C-alpha positions as MATLAB code, in Angstrom:
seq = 'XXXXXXXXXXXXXXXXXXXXXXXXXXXXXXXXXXXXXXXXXXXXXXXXXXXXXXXXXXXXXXXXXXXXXXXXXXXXXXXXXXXXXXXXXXXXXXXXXXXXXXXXXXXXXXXXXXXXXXXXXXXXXXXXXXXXXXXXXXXXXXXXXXXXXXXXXXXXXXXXXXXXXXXXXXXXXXXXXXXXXXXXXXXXXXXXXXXXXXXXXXXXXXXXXXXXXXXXXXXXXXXXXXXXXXXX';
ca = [
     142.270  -51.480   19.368;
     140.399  -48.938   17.249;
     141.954  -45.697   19.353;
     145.633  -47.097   19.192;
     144.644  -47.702   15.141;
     144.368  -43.991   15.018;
     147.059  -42.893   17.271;
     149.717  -44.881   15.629;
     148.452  -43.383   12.252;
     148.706  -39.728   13.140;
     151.281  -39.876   14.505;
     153.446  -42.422   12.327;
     152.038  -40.084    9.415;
     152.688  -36.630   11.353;
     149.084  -35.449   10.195;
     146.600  -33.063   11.290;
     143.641  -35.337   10.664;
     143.112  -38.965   10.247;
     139.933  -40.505    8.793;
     138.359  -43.883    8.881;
     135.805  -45.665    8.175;
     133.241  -47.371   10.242;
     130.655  -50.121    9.772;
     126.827  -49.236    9.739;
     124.626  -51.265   11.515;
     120.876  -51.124   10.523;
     118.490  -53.197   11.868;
     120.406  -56.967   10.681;
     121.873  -55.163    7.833;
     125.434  -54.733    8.064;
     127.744  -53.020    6.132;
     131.483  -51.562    6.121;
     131.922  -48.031    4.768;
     135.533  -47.545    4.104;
     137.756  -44.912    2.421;
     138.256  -45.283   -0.994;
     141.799  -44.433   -1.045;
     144.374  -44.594    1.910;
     147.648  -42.249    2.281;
     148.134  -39.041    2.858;
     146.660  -36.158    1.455;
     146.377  -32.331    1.242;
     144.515  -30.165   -0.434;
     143.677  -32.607   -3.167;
     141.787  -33.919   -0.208;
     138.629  -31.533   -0.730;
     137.840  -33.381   -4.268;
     136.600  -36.209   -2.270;
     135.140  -33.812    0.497;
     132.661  -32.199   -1.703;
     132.110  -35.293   -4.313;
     130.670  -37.498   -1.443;
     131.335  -35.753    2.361;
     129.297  -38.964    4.143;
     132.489  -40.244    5.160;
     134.134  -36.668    6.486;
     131.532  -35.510    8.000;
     131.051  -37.433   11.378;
     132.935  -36.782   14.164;
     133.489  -40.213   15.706;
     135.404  -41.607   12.523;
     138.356  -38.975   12.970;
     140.899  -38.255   15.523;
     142.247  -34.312   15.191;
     145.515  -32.894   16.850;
     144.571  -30.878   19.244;
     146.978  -28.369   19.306;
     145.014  -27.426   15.267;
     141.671  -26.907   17.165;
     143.525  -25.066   19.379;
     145.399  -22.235   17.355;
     142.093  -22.072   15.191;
     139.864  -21.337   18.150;
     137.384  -24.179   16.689;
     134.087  -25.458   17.930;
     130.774  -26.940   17.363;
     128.390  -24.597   16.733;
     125.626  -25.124   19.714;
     122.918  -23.559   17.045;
     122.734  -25.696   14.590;
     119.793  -28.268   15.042;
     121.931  -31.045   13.468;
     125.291  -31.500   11.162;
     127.259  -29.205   13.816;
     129.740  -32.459   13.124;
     130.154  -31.532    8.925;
     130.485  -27.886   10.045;
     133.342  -28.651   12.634;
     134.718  -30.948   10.137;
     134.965  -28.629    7.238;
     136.278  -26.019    9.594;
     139.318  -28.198   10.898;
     139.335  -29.400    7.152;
     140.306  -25.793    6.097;
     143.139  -25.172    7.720;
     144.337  -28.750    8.082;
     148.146  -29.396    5.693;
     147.753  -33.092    5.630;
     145.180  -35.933    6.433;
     145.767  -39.405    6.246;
     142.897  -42.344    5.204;
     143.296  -45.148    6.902;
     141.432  -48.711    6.389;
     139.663  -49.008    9.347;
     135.945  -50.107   10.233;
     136.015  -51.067   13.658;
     133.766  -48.356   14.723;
     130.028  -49.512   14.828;
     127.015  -46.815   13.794;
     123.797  -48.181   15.216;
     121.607  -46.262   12.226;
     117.896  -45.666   13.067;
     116.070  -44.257   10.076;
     113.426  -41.807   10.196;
     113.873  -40.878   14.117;
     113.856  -37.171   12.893;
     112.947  -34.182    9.757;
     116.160  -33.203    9.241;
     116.833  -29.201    8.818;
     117.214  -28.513    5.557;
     118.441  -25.309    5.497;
     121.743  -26.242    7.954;
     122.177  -28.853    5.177;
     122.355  -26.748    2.566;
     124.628  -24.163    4.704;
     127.330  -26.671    5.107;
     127.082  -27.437    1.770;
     127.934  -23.575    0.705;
     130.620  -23.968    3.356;
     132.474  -26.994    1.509;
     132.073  -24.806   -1.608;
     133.511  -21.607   -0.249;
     136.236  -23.711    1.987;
     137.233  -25.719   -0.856;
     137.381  -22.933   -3.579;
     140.309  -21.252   -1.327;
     142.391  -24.698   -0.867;
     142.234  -25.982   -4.062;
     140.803  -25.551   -7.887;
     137.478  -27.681   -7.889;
     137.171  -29.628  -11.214;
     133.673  -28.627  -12.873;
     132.056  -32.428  -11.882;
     132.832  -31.734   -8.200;
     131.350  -28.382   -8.771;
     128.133  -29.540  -10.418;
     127.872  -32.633   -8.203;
     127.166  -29.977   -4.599;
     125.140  -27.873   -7.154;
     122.893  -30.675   -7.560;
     122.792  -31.782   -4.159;
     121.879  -28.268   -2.847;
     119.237  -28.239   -5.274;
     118.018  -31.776   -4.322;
     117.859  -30.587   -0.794;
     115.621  -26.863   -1.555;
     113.160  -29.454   -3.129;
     113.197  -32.167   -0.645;
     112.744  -29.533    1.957;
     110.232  -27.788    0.734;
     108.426  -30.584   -0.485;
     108.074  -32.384    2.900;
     107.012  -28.806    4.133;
     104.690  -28.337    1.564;
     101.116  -29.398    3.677;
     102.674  -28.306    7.165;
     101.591  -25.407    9.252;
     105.232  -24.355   10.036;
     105.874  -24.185    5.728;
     106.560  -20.187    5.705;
     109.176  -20.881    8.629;
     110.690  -23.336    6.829;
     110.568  -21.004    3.839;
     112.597  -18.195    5.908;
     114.698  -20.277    7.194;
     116.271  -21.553    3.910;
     115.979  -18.360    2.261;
     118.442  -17.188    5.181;
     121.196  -18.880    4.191;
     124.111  -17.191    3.267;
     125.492  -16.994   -0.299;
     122.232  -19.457   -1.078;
     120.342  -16.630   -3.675;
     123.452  -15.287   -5.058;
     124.581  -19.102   -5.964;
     121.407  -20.399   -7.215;
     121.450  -16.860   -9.671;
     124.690  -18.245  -11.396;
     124.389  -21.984  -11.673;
     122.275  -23.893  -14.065;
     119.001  -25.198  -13.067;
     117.293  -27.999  -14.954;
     114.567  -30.130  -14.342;
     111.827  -30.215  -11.710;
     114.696  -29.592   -9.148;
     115.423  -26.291  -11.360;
     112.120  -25.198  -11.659;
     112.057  -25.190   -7.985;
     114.440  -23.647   -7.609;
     113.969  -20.246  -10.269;
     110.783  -19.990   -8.290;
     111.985  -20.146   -4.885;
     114.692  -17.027   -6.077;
     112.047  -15.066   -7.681;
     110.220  -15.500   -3.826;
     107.155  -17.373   -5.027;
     107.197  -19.485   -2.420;
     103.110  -20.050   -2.011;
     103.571  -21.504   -6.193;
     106.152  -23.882   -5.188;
     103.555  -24.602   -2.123;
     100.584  -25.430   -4.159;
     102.620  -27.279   -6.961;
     103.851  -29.848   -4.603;
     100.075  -30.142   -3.146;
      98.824  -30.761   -6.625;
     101.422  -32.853   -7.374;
     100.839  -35.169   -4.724;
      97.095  -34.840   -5.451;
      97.444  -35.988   -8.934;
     100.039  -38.970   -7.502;
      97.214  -40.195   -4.906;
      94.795  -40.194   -8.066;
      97.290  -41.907  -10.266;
      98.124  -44.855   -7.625;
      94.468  -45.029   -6.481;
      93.503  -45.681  -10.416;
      96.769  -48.317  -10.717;
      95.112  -49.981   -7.695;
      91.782  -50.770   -8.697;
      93.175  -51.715  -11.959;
      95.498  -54.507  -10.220;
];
């Protein structure tokens, strides 16, 4: 069964962690999400955290010795909106000596797209977590290092750009300007693109530019389409 899978592999392995996989179910689409590598690992282990943490950061994948979350004093933290699972994770992930991947999908995630906005800004927290958790296990090759970069900048724009014509934009402004470490890392990291220029902006605390250039933006891209349309 999928429990004794685990059980037998943490404790045939003597790990602290064991990870799986699972199969995602959306709508009639179907599809198996599986480590990819199996054995055991230590603190190599937070290359593949921070190059792609989909897989190690749900909860319902993993079984943890208890005994770790014990000693640790370890919890969810009850005030984060959503990804209190990738913060628990990374946490346990810290101080964890060896976790094993194991090749198993028998776990079923009923995915429903859309059902909420996400909170940005606890997104982009854990992802300054993985960075400052992983920087103290292990030396984090410059492509793992640019590949969170990116993502925390994809996720300032995405943010603020769904934000952009809401009423509750300056709160979602504070609330991402908040995070920890976020200013000091975006002052020492290369910023390029429309994700970059976002970015220097949002540092600099011109938050009502960023505003209005996403408005226009999506002004000129409603012109643009409406203009490909009666063309067609």
């Amino acid at each position: 069964s999928h429990l004794e899978t685990y059980y037998h592999a943490i404790t045939e392995c003597d790990c602290d962690v064991v990870i799986g996989g699972y199969t995602k179910i959306e709508q009639s689409h179907t599809v198996s999400c599986m480590p990819k590598q199996n054995g055991i690992f230590g603190s190599e282990i937070w290359e593949n955290i921070c190059r792609d943490s989909s897989l190690y950061g749900y909860l319902w994948n993993k079984l943890f010795r208890l005994d770790l979350i014990r000693a640790h004093n370890l919890h969810l933290c009850e005030t984060m909106y959503s990804q209190e699972d990738l913060d628990f994770c990374l946490s346990i992930f810290g101080v964890a000596e060896r976790v094993a991947l194991i090749s198993c999908d028998s776990y079923q995630y009923f995915y429903i797209p859309g059902k909420r906005l996400p909170p940005f800004w606890d997104f982009i927290a854990n992802q300054l977590k993985m960075l400052r958790i992983g920087k103290t296990r292990t030396e984090l090759s410059n492509e793992v290092l640019s590949c969170v970069h990116k993502r925390i900048l994809s996720l300032i724009y995405t943010g603020l750009y769904y934000a952009a014509e809401r009423p509750d934009y300056d709160e979602v402004v504070e609330k991402i300007a908040q995070v920890d470490g976020l200013t000091q890392l975006l002052q020492n990291i290369p910023a390029k693109g429309e994700h970059g220029l976002v970015a220097r902006n949002f540092v600099q605390g011109k938050y009502e530019r960023i505003r209005w250039y996403f408005i226009i933006r999506n002004r000129i891209r409603d012109v643009v389409r409406a203009i490909r349309k009666t063309q067609s």
